[in-house]
mmCIF file of C-alpha atoms and ligand atoms in Angstrom:
data_model
loop_
_atom_site.group_PDB
_atom_site.id
_atom_site.type_symbol
_atom_site.label_atom_id
_atom_site.label_comp_id
_atom_site.label_asym_id
_atom_site.label_seq_id
_atom_site.Cartn_x
_atom_site.Cartn_y
_atom_site.Cartn_z
ATOM 1 C CA MET A 140 17.225 -4.476 18.038
ATOM 2 C CA LEU A 141 15.413 -5.028 14.728
ATOM 3 C CA ARG A 142 16.797 -3.307 11.638
ATOM 4 C CA ILE A 143 14.379 -2.078 8.979
ATOM 5 C CA ALA A 144 15.470 -0.928 5.503
ATOM 6 C CA VAL A 145 13.324 1.848 4.058
ATOM 7 C CA GLN A 146 13.525 4.003 0.941
ATOM 8 C CA SER A 147 15.641 7.065 1.731
ATOM 9 C CA LYS A 148 13.738 9.303 -0.648
ATOM 10 C CA GLY A 149 11.234 8.747 -3.397
ATOM 11 C CA ARG A 150 7.650 7.683 -3.632
ATOM 12 C CA LEU A 151 7.499 5.208 -0.769
ATOM 13 C CA ASN A 152 9.447 7.246 1.761
ATOM 14 C CA GLU A 153 6.673 9.503 2.978
ATOM 15 C CA ASP A 154 4.027 6.793 3.485
ATOM 16 C CA THR A 155 6.610 4.495 5.090
ATOM 17 C CA MET A 156 7.668 7.123 7.619
ATOM 18 C CA ALA A 157 4.024 8.056 8.231
ATOM 19 C CA LEU A 158 3.191 4.412 8.978
ATOM 20 C CA LEU A 159 6.035 4.105 11.497
ATOM 21 C CA GLY A 160 4.960 7.423 13.019
ATOM 22 C CA GLU A 161 1.344 6.290 13.385
ATOM 23 C CA ALA A 162 2.652 3.127 15.044
ATOM 24 C CA ASP A 163 4.203 5.526 17.618
ATOM 25 C CA ILE A 164 7.749 4.651 16.639
ATOM 26 C CA LYS A 165 9.697 7.859 17.138
ATOM 27 C CA ILE A 166 12.570 8.529 14.763
ATOM 28 C CA SER A 167 14.644 11.662 14.877
ATOM 29 C CA SER A 168 14.103 13.337 11.510
ATOM 30 C CA SER A 169 16.846 15.923 11.989
ATOM 31 C CA LYS A 170 19.599 13.308 12.107
ATOM 32 C CA ARG A 171 19.166 11.950 8.605
ATOM 33 C CA THR A 172 22.184 9.626 8.499
ATOM 34 C CA LEU A 173 22.236 6.194 6.867
ATOM 35 C CA LEU A 174 21.303 4.455 10.109
ATOM 36 C CA VAL A 175 19.034 5.996 12.744
ATOM 37 C CA CYS A 176 17.844 4.407 15.958
ATOM 38 C CA SER A 177 14.281 4.872 17.200
ATOM 39 C CA LYS A 178 14.020 6.683 20.515
ATOM 40 C CA ASN A 179 11.230 4.556 21.947
ATOM 41 C CA PHE A 180 11.214 1.198 20.119
ATOM 42 C CA PRO A 181 13.996 -1.367 19.523
ATOM 43 C CA LEU A 182 14.192 -0.481 15.839
ATOM 44 C CA GLU A 183 17.029 0.821 13.666
ATOM 45 C CA ILE A 184 16.102 2.532 10.403
ATOM 46 C CA LEU A 185 18.448 1.945 7.472
ATOM 47 C CA TYR A 186 17.835 4.421 4.637
ATOM 48 C CA LEU A 187 18.564 2.945 1.193
ATOM 49 C CA ARG A 188 17.678 3.234 -2.481
ATOM 50 C CA ASP A 189 14.693 1.029 -3.125
ATOM 51 C CA ASP A 190 16.649 -1.217 -5.559
ATOM 52 C CA ASP A 191 18.951 -2.251 -2.708
ATOM 53 C CA ILE A 192 16.296 -3.091 -0.133
ATOM 54 C CA PRO A 193 15.317 -6.677 -1.159
ATOM 55 C CA GLN A 194 18.889 -7.998 -1.278
ATOM 56 C CA THR A 195 19.851 -6.211 1.942
ATOM 57 C CA VAL A 196 16.994 -8.034 3.675
ATOM 58 C CA ALA A 197 17.770 -11.351 1.976
ATOM 59 C CA ASP A 198 21.404 -11.069 3.129
ATOM 60 C CA GLY A 199 20.326 -10.273 6.690
ATOM 61 C CA VAL A 200 22.080 -6.884 6.704
ATOM 62 C CA ALA A 201 18.584 -5.606 7.489
ATOM 63 C CA ASP A 202 16.019 -7.907 9.134
ATOM 64 C CA VAL A 203 12.966 -6.395 7.493
ATOM 65 C CA GLY A 204 12.262 -3.812 4.816
ATOM 66 C CA ILE A 205 9.535 -1.843 3.127
ATOM 67 C CA VAL A 206 9.644 -1.918 -0.659
ATOM 68 C CA GLY A 207 7.419 -2.164 -3.739
ATOM 69 C CA ARG A 208 6.507 -5.746 -4.581
ATOM 70 C CA ASN A 209 7.761 -4.959 -8.105
ATOM 71 C CA GLU A 210 11.299 -4.413 -6.768
ATOM 72 C CA LEU A 211 11.188 -7.601 -4.713
ATOM 73 C CA VAL A 212 10.117 -9.692 -7.697
ATOM 74 C CA GLU A 213 12.571 -7.987 -10.075
ATOM 75 C CA THR A 214 15.578 -8.600 -7.835
ATOM 76 C CA GLY A 215 14.497 -12.184 -7.130
ATOM 77 C CA ALA A 216 15.870 -11.723 -3.612
ATOM 78 C CA GLU A 217 15.023 -14.413 -1.098
ATOM 79 C CA ALA A 218 12.976 -12.405 1.333
ATOM 80 C CA ASP A 219 9.506 -13.267 2.648
ATOM 81 C CA VAL A 220 6.528 -10.997 2.134
ATOM 82 C CA VAL A 221 5.375 -10.457 5.718
ATOM 83 C CA ARG A 222 2.488 -8.102 5.029
ATOM 84 C CA PRO A 223 1.132 -5.998 2.178
ATOM 85 C CA LEU A 224 0.870 -2.383 3.325
ATOM 86 C CA GLY A 225 -1.834 -0.857 1.148
ATOM 87 C CA PHE A 226 0.137 2.093 -0.221
ATOM 88 C CA GLY A 227 2.375 2.638 -3.267
ATOM 89 C CA ALA A 228 -0.179 0.923 -5.493
ATOM 90 C CA CYS A 229 0.849 0.689 -9.133
ATOM 91 C CA ARG A 230 1.072 -1.836 -11.933
ATOM 92 C CA LEU A 231 3.735 -2.954 -14.394
ATOM 93 C CA SER A 232 2.376 -2.679 -17.899
ATOM 94 C CA LEU A 233 3.341 -2.934 -21.533
ATOM 95 C CA ALA A 234 2.587 0.197 -23.535
ATOM 96 C CA ILE A 235 2.886 0.950 -27.223
ATOM 97 C CA PRO A 236 2.680 4.164 -29.303
ATOM 98 C CA LYS A 237 -0.967 5.147 -29.341
ATOM 99 C CA GLU A 238 -1.313 5.216 -33.152
ATOM 100 C CA GLU A 239 -0.242 1.542 -33.420
ATOM 101 C CA GLU A 240 -2.937 -1.016 -34.021
ATOM 102 C CA TYR A 241 -2.731 -3.590 -31.241
ATOM 103 C CA VAL A 242 -3.522 -7.119 -32.319
ATOM 104 C CA GLY A 243 -2.684 -8.912 -29.099
ATOM 105 C CA LEU A 244 0.562 -10.104 -27.553
ATOM 106 C CA GLU A 245 1.938 -11.233 -30.924
ATOM 107 C CA TRP A 246 2.389 -7.536 -31.674
ATOM 108 C CA PHE A 247 5.526 -7.697 -29.517
ATOM 109 C CA ASN A 248 7.212 -10.457 -31.571
ATOM 110 C CA GLY A 249 10.463 -9.085 -32.964
ATOM 111 C CA LYS A 250 9.955 -5.717 -31.268
ATOM 112 C CA LYS A 251 12.332 -3.837 -28.998
ATOM 113 C CA ILE A 252 10.976 -3.098 -25.518
ATOM 114 C CA ALA A 253 12.620 -0.622 -23.134
ATOM 115 C CA THR A 254 12.329 -1.296 -19.413
ATOM 116 C CA SER A 255 13.932 -1.099 -15.973
ATOM 117 C CA TYR A 256 12.308 -4.437 -15.119
ATOM 118 C CA PRO A 257 13.989 -6.942 -17.490
ATOM 119 C CA ARG A 258 13.528 -9.953 -15.245
ATOM 120 C CA ILE A 259 9.762 -9.596 -14.815
ATOM 121 C CA LEU A 260 9.369 -8.777 -18.510
ATOM 122 C CA LYS A 261 11.459 -11.741 -19.668
ATOM 123 C CA HIS A 262 9.467 -14.081 -17.467
ATOM 124 C CA PHE A 263 6.198 -12.751 -18.905
ATOM 125 C CA LEU A 264 7.364 -12.924 -22.533
ATOM 126 C CA ASP A 265 8.758 -16.456 -22.102
ATOM 127 C CA GLU A 266 5.531 -17.570 -20.508
ATOM 128 C CA HIS A 267 3.616 -16.355 -23.565
ATOM 129 C CA ALA A 268 6.222 -17.554 -26.086
ATOM 130 C CA ILE A 269 6.882 -14.041 -27.362
ATOM 131 C CA SER A 270 10.329 -13.296 -28.693
ATOM 132 C CA ALA A 271 11.241 -9.638 -28.236
ATOM 133 C CA ASP A 272 14.407 -7.694 -27.655
ATOM 134 C CA ILE A 273 14.612 -6.325 -24.106
ATOM 135 C CA HIS A 274 16.481 -3.057 -23.811
ATOM 136 C CA VAL A 275 17.388 -2.177 -20.229
ATOM 137 C CA ILE A 276 17.412 1.476 -19.180
ATOM 138 C CA THR A 277 17.273 2.726 -15.632
ATOM 139 C CA GLY A 278 15.290 5.925 -15.982
ATOM 140 C CA SER A 279 12.913 7.880 -18.233
ATOM 141 C CA VAL A 280 11.656 4.694 -19.854
ATOM 142 C CA GLU A 281 8.527 6.500 -21.045
ATOM 143 C CA VAL A 282 10.451 8.639 -23.543
ATOM 144 C CA SER A 283 12.116 5.626 -25.241
ATOM 145 C CA THR A 284 9.629 5.263 -28.064
ATOM 146 C CA GLY A 285 9.507 9.008 -28.753
ATOM 147 C CA ILE A 286 13.281 9.157 -29.290
ATOM 148 C CA GLY A 287 13.437 5.994 -31.377
ATOM 149 C CA LEU A 288 15.159 3.895 -28.724
ATOM 150 C CA ALA A 289 12.458 1.225 -28.616
ATOM 151 C CA ASP A 290 9.143 0.166 -30.176
ATOM 152 C CA ALA A 291 7.378 -0.246 -26.854
ATOM 153 C CA ILE A 292 7.940 0.120 -23.123
ATOM 154 C CA PHE A 293 7.369 -1.969 -20.015
ATOM 155 C CA ASP A 294 7.088 0.286 -17.010
ATOM 156 C CA ILE A 295 5.289 1.303 -13.836
ATOM 157 C CA VAL A 296 1.878 2.862 -14.335
ATOM 158 C CA SER A 297 -0.328 4.373 -11.677
ATOM 159 C CA SER A 298 -2.708 7.009 -13.063
ATOM 160 C CA GLY A 299 -1.594 6.504 -16.667
ATOM 161 C CA SER A 300 -1.063 10.241 -17.241
ATOM 162 C CA THR A 301 2.674 9.803 -17.973
ATOM 163 C CA LEU A 302 1.773 7.354 -20.740
ATOM 164 C CA VAL A 303 -0.774 9.742 -22.238
ATOM 165 C CA SER A 304 1.656 12.648 -22.235
ATOM 166 C CA ASN A 305 4.182 10.468 -24.069
ATOM 167 C CA ASN A 306 1.661 9.305 -26.680
ATOM 168 C CA LEU A 307 1.610 5.791 -25.315
ATOM 169 C CA ARG A 308 -1.221 3.359 -24.758
ATOM 170 C CA GLU A 309 -1.274 0.699 -22.042
ATOM 171 C CA VAL A 310 -2.063 -2.631 -23.694
ATOM 172 C CA GLU A 311 -1.157 -5.329 -21.148
ATOM 173 C CA VAL A 312 -1.046 -5.264 -17.346
ATOM 174 C CA VAL A 313 1.632 -7.750 -16.318
ATOM 175 C CA MET A 314 1.754 -7.292 -12.562
ATOM 176 C CA GLU A 315 -0.026 -5.392 -9.791
ATOM 177 C CA SER A 316 2.176 -3.984 -7.062
ATOM 178 C CA GLU A 317 2.008 -2.217 -3.716
ATOM 179 C CA ALA A 318 4.417 -1.597 -0.866
ATOM 180 C CA VAL A 319 5.094 -4.724 1.180
ATOM 181 C CA LEU A 320 6.842 -5.421 4.445
ATOM 182 C CA ILE A 321 9.489 -8.048 3.707
ATOM 183 C CA GLY A 322 11.537 -10.091 6.136
ATOM 184 C CA ASN A 323 14.685 -12.188 6.265
ATOM 185 C CA PRO A 324 13.565 -15.832 6.363
ATOM 186 C CA LEU A 325 16.246 -16.730 8.931
ATOM 187 C CA MET A 326 15.522 -14.022 11.501
ATOM 188 C CA SER A 327 16.310 -14.960 15.105
ATOM 189 C CA GLY A 328 13.533 -15.660 17.597
ATOM 190 C CA TYR A 329 14.390 -12.503 19.501
ATOM 191 C CA LYS A 330 14.056 -10.360 16.354
ATOM 192 C CA ARG A 331 10.844 -12.115 15.407
ATOM 193 C CA GLU A 332 9.382 -11.023 18.747
ATOM 194 C CA ILE A 333 10.162 -7.400 17.947
ATOM 195 C CA LEU A 334 8.700 -7.908 14.475
ATOM 196 C CA ASP A 335 5.511 -9.314 16.034
ATOM 197 C CA GLU A 336 5.207 -6.205 18.196
ATOM 198 C CA LEU A 337 5.765 -4.030 15.120
ATOM 199 C CA LEU A 338 3.125 -6.016 13.196
ATOM 200 C CA PHE A 339 0.678 -5.683 16.083
ATOM 201 C CA ARG A 340 1.046 -1.913 15.902
ATOM 202 C CA ILE A 341 0.798 -1.822 12.096
ATOM 203 C CA GLU A 342 -2.354 -3.944 12.348
ATOM 204 C CA ALA A 343 -3.900 -1.467 14.811
ATOM 205 C CA VAL A 344 -3.117 1.465 12.510
ATOM 206 C CA LYS A 345 -4.388 -0.332 9.392
ATOM 207 C CA SER A 346 -7.583 -1.514 11.082
ATOM 208 C CA ALA A 347 -8.463 2.085 11.945
ATOM 209 C CA GLU A 348 -7.855 3.309 8.392
ATOM 210 C CA GLY A 349 -11.033 4.538 6.731
ATOM 211 C CA LYS A 350 -13.058 4.067 9.938
ATOM 212 C CA LYS A 351 -14.928 6.612 12.075
ATOM 213 C CA TYR A 352 -16.337 6.385 15.563
ATOM 214 C CA VAL A 353 -19.965 7.518 15.504
ATOM 215 C CA LEU A 354 -22.061 8.544 18.519
ATOM 216 C CA MET A 355 -25.734 9.509 18.396
ATOM 217 C CA ASN A 356 -28.779 9.977 20.541
ATOM 218 C CA ALA A 357 -31.831 7.963 19.548
ATOM 219 C CA PRO A 358 -35.378 7.452 20.753
ATOM 220 C CA LYS A 359 -35.470 4.122 22.592
ATOM 221 C CA ASP A 360 -38.369 2.835 20.494
ATOM 222 C CA LYS A 361 -36.256 3.277 17.342
ATOM 223 C CA VAL A 362 -33.143 1.465 18.564
ATOM 224 C CA GLU A 363 -33.940 -1.733 16.721
ATOM 225 C CA GLN A 364 -34.426 0.021 13.377
ATOM 226 C CA ILE A 365 -31.238 2.012 13.895
ATOM 227 C CA LEU A 366 -29.184 -1.063 14.782
ATOM 228 C CA ALA A 367 -30.486 -2.762 11.647
ATOM 229 C CA VAL A 368 -29.009 0.059 9.549
ATOM 230 C CA LEU A 369 -25.551 -0.163 11.158
ATOM 231 C CA PRO A 370 -23.373 -2.573 9.181
ATOM 232 C CA GLY A 371 -20.823 -5.133 10.117
ATOM 233 C CA ILE A 372 -20.131 -4.488 13.780
ATOM 234 C CA LYS A 373 -20.378 -7.191 16.389
ATOM 235 C CA SER A 374 -22.393 -5.314 18.967
ATOM 236 C CA PRO A 375 -22.866 -1.562 19.131
ATOM 237 C CA THR A 376 -22.868 0.138 22.518
ATOM 238 C CA VAL A 377 -26.302 1.302 23.671
ATOM 239 C CA MET A 378 -26.280 3.478 26.795
ATOM 240 C CA PRO A 379 -29.080 5.026 28.835
ATOM 241 C CA LEU A 380 -29.581 8.789 28.942
ATOM 242 C CA ALA A 381 -31.088 10.968 31.715
ATOM 243 C CA ASP A 382 -34.323 11.049 29.694
ATOM 244 C CA ASP A 383 -35.286 7.382 29.809
ATOM 245 C CA THR A 384 -37.176 7.490 26.497
ATOM 246 C CA TRP A 385 -33.807 8.153 24.782
ATOM 247 C CA CYS A 386 -30.473 6.369 24.604
ATOM 248 C CA SER A 387 -27.008 6.891 23.179
ATOM 249 C CA ILE A 388 -25.629 4.566 20.482
ATOM 250 C CA HIS A 389 -21.901 4.296 19.754
ATOM 251 C CA THR A 390 -20.442 2.429 16.829
ATOM 252 C CA VAL A 391 -17.688 2.252 14.202
ATOM 253 C CA LEU A 392 -18.507 3.063 10.590
ATOM 254 C CA ASP A 393 -16.662 2.785 7.291
ATOM 255 C CA GLU A 394 -15.907 6.254 6.016
ATOM 256 C CA GLU A 395 -16.979 5.193 2.528
ATOM 257 C CA ARG A 396 -20.562 4.272 3.484
ATOM 258 C CA PHE A 397 -20.918 6.996 5.990
ATOM 259 C CA TRP A 398 -23.210 9.609 4.302
ATOM 260 C CA GLU A 399 -25.573 6.966 3.064
ATOM 261 C CA ILE A 400 -25.887 5.486 6.554
ATOM 262 C CA ILE A 401 -26.112 8.836 8.355
ATOM 263 C CA GLY A 402 -29.165 9.679 6.175
ATOM 264 C CA GLN A 403 -30.899 6.480 7.263
ATOM 265 C CA LEU A 404 -30.030 7.111 10.915
ATOM 266 C CA LYS A 405 -31.601 10.573 10.755
ATOM 267 C CA GLU A 406 -34.722 9.170 9.119
ATOM 268 C CA ASN A 407 -35.023 6.895 12.135
ATOM 269 C CA GLY A 408 -34.910 9.802 14.551
ATOM 270 C CA ALA A 409 -31.210 9.817 15.500
ATOM 271 C CA GLN A 410 -30.002 13.226 16.706
ATOM 272 C CA GLY A 411 -26.782 14.874 17.807
ATOM 273 C CA ILE A 412 -24.687 12.598 15.591
ATOM 274 C CA LEU A 413 -20.975 12.970 16.327
ATOM 275 C CA ILE A 414 -18.306 11.600 13.987
ATOM 276 C CA VAL A 415 -14.903 11.149 15.575
ATOM 277 C CA PRO A 416 -11.621 10.017 13.967
ATOM 278 C CA ILE A 417 -10.082 6.753 15.165
ATOM 279 C CA GLU A 418 -6.317 6.630 15.559
ATOM 280 C CA LYS A 419 -5.847 2.931 16.220
ATOM 281 C CA MET A 420 -8.085 -0.077 16.521
ATOM 282 C CA ILE A 421 -7.238 -3.371 18.204
ATOM 283 C CA ILE A 422 -9.684 -6.020 17.111
HETATM 284 P P1 ATP B 640 15.309 5.098 -5.556
HETATM 285 O O1 ATP B 640 16.027 6.387 -5.689
HETATM 286 O O2 ATP B 640 15.058 4.735 -4.119
HETATM 287 O O3 ATP B 640 15.934 3.975 -6.340
HETATM 288 P P2 ATP B 640 13.240 5.017 -7.582
HETATM 289 O O4 ATP B 640 13.329 6.255 -8.406
HETATM 290 O O5 ATP B 640 13.779 3.740 -8.109
HETATM 291 O O6 ATP B 640 13.833 5.344 -6.143
HETATM 292 P P3 ATP B 640 10.457 5.666 -6.983
HETATM 293 O O7 ATP B 640 10.043 6.382 -8.231
HETATM 294 O O8 ATP B 640 10.654 6.461 -5.749
HETATM 295 O O9 ATP B 640 11.701 4.706 -7.224
HETATM 296 O O10 ATP B 640 9.336 4.547 -6.734
HETATM 297 C C1 ATP B 640 9.433 3.643 -5.677
HETATM 298 C C2 ATP B 640 8.317 2.635 -5.773
HETATM 299 O O11 ATP B 640 7.067 3.296 -5.650
HETATM 300 C C3 ATP B 640 8.193 1.879 -7.080
HETATM 301 O O12 ATP B 640 9.096 0.800 -7.159
HETATM 302 C C4 ATP B 640 6.752 1.383 -7.015
HETATM 303 O O13 ATP B 640 6.661 0.226 -6.230
HETATM 304 C C5 ATP B 640 6.039 2.510 -6.269
HETATM 305 N N1 ATP B 640 5.199 3.387 -7.137
HETATM 306 C C6 ATP B 640 3.896 3.656 -6.938
HETATM 307 N N2 ATP B 640 3.392 4.460 -7.869
HETATM 308 C C7 ATP B 640 4.381 4.743 -8.688
HETATM 309 C C8 ATP B 640 4.491 5.563 -9.867
HETATM 310 N N3 ATP B 640 3.482 6.232 -10.363
HETATM 311 N N4 ATP B 640 5.684 5.620 -10.467
HETATM 312 C C9 ATP B 640 6.742 4.979 -9.943
HETATM 313 N N5 ATP B 640 6.694 4.205 -8.851
HETATM 314 C C10 ATP B 640 5.535 4.078 -8.220
HETATM 315 MG MG1 MG B 641 15.151 2.569 -7.523
#
């Protein structure tokens, strides 16, 4: 049995549970106790506050965990990053009141900065030889300047709208973060095998993300032109049709490029284009 620590509630919970669900790991959602066992995979889910996840994994109380890279770095816990997961993207930034003139990092010399991430901030300030007073608060960091608690803040930013509504301006990005799968460095061979199976499934889910399966009918004499338009696939499937002047082409397309490519396919005589979602992809 492999034990995974996940955020019990909060921003990473939904995407984490969705990822496990897409990997076909069934977890009873009614029984929301601290520790829940999957019904069809040798995995136990340990629900924790995100602050506690890195150390729990480093101590081996959980074998793996899903947490923001920012939390892992802040705690300094000795856990390995096994795989970035592509959700929970944000950055840790320094922000100052918007009316302040920003002259560069020296602005922070002698200033008081409120943050929940003192370790990352101290490291950054030391690295740039800036001497500032770090004031640790655990929540509502963004209001600190407005209430006269600090001159600046160091906090998580994603869209930046919280900063704007608190009259703050982002002036330095210190760290980019996203959710990562972390692991205990001393995991047993048996647990590592379960982790490999879990990773295999995550890989299949992630590979399918943003991809569509596309089928179309095409005049045989246009196949070459059509294949030239289709990007990045090893070898598309070309199948005969009852009418031997036509064939059927199947391929995988990136959702992002999709409309642009479909237009070119139509120009080359493709018809009956079907676009089908892909659940998992094993490359
Ligand atoms: P907990 O109760 O588990 O301690 P929390 O309040 O400390 O939760 P959340 O706000 O749920 O934490 O954020 C969890 C993680 O989500 C952050 O550490 C960060 O990695 C990521 N994240 C992504 N975007 C944002 C955002 N806009 N604001 C805050 N966190 C974000
Ligand atoms: Mg927290």
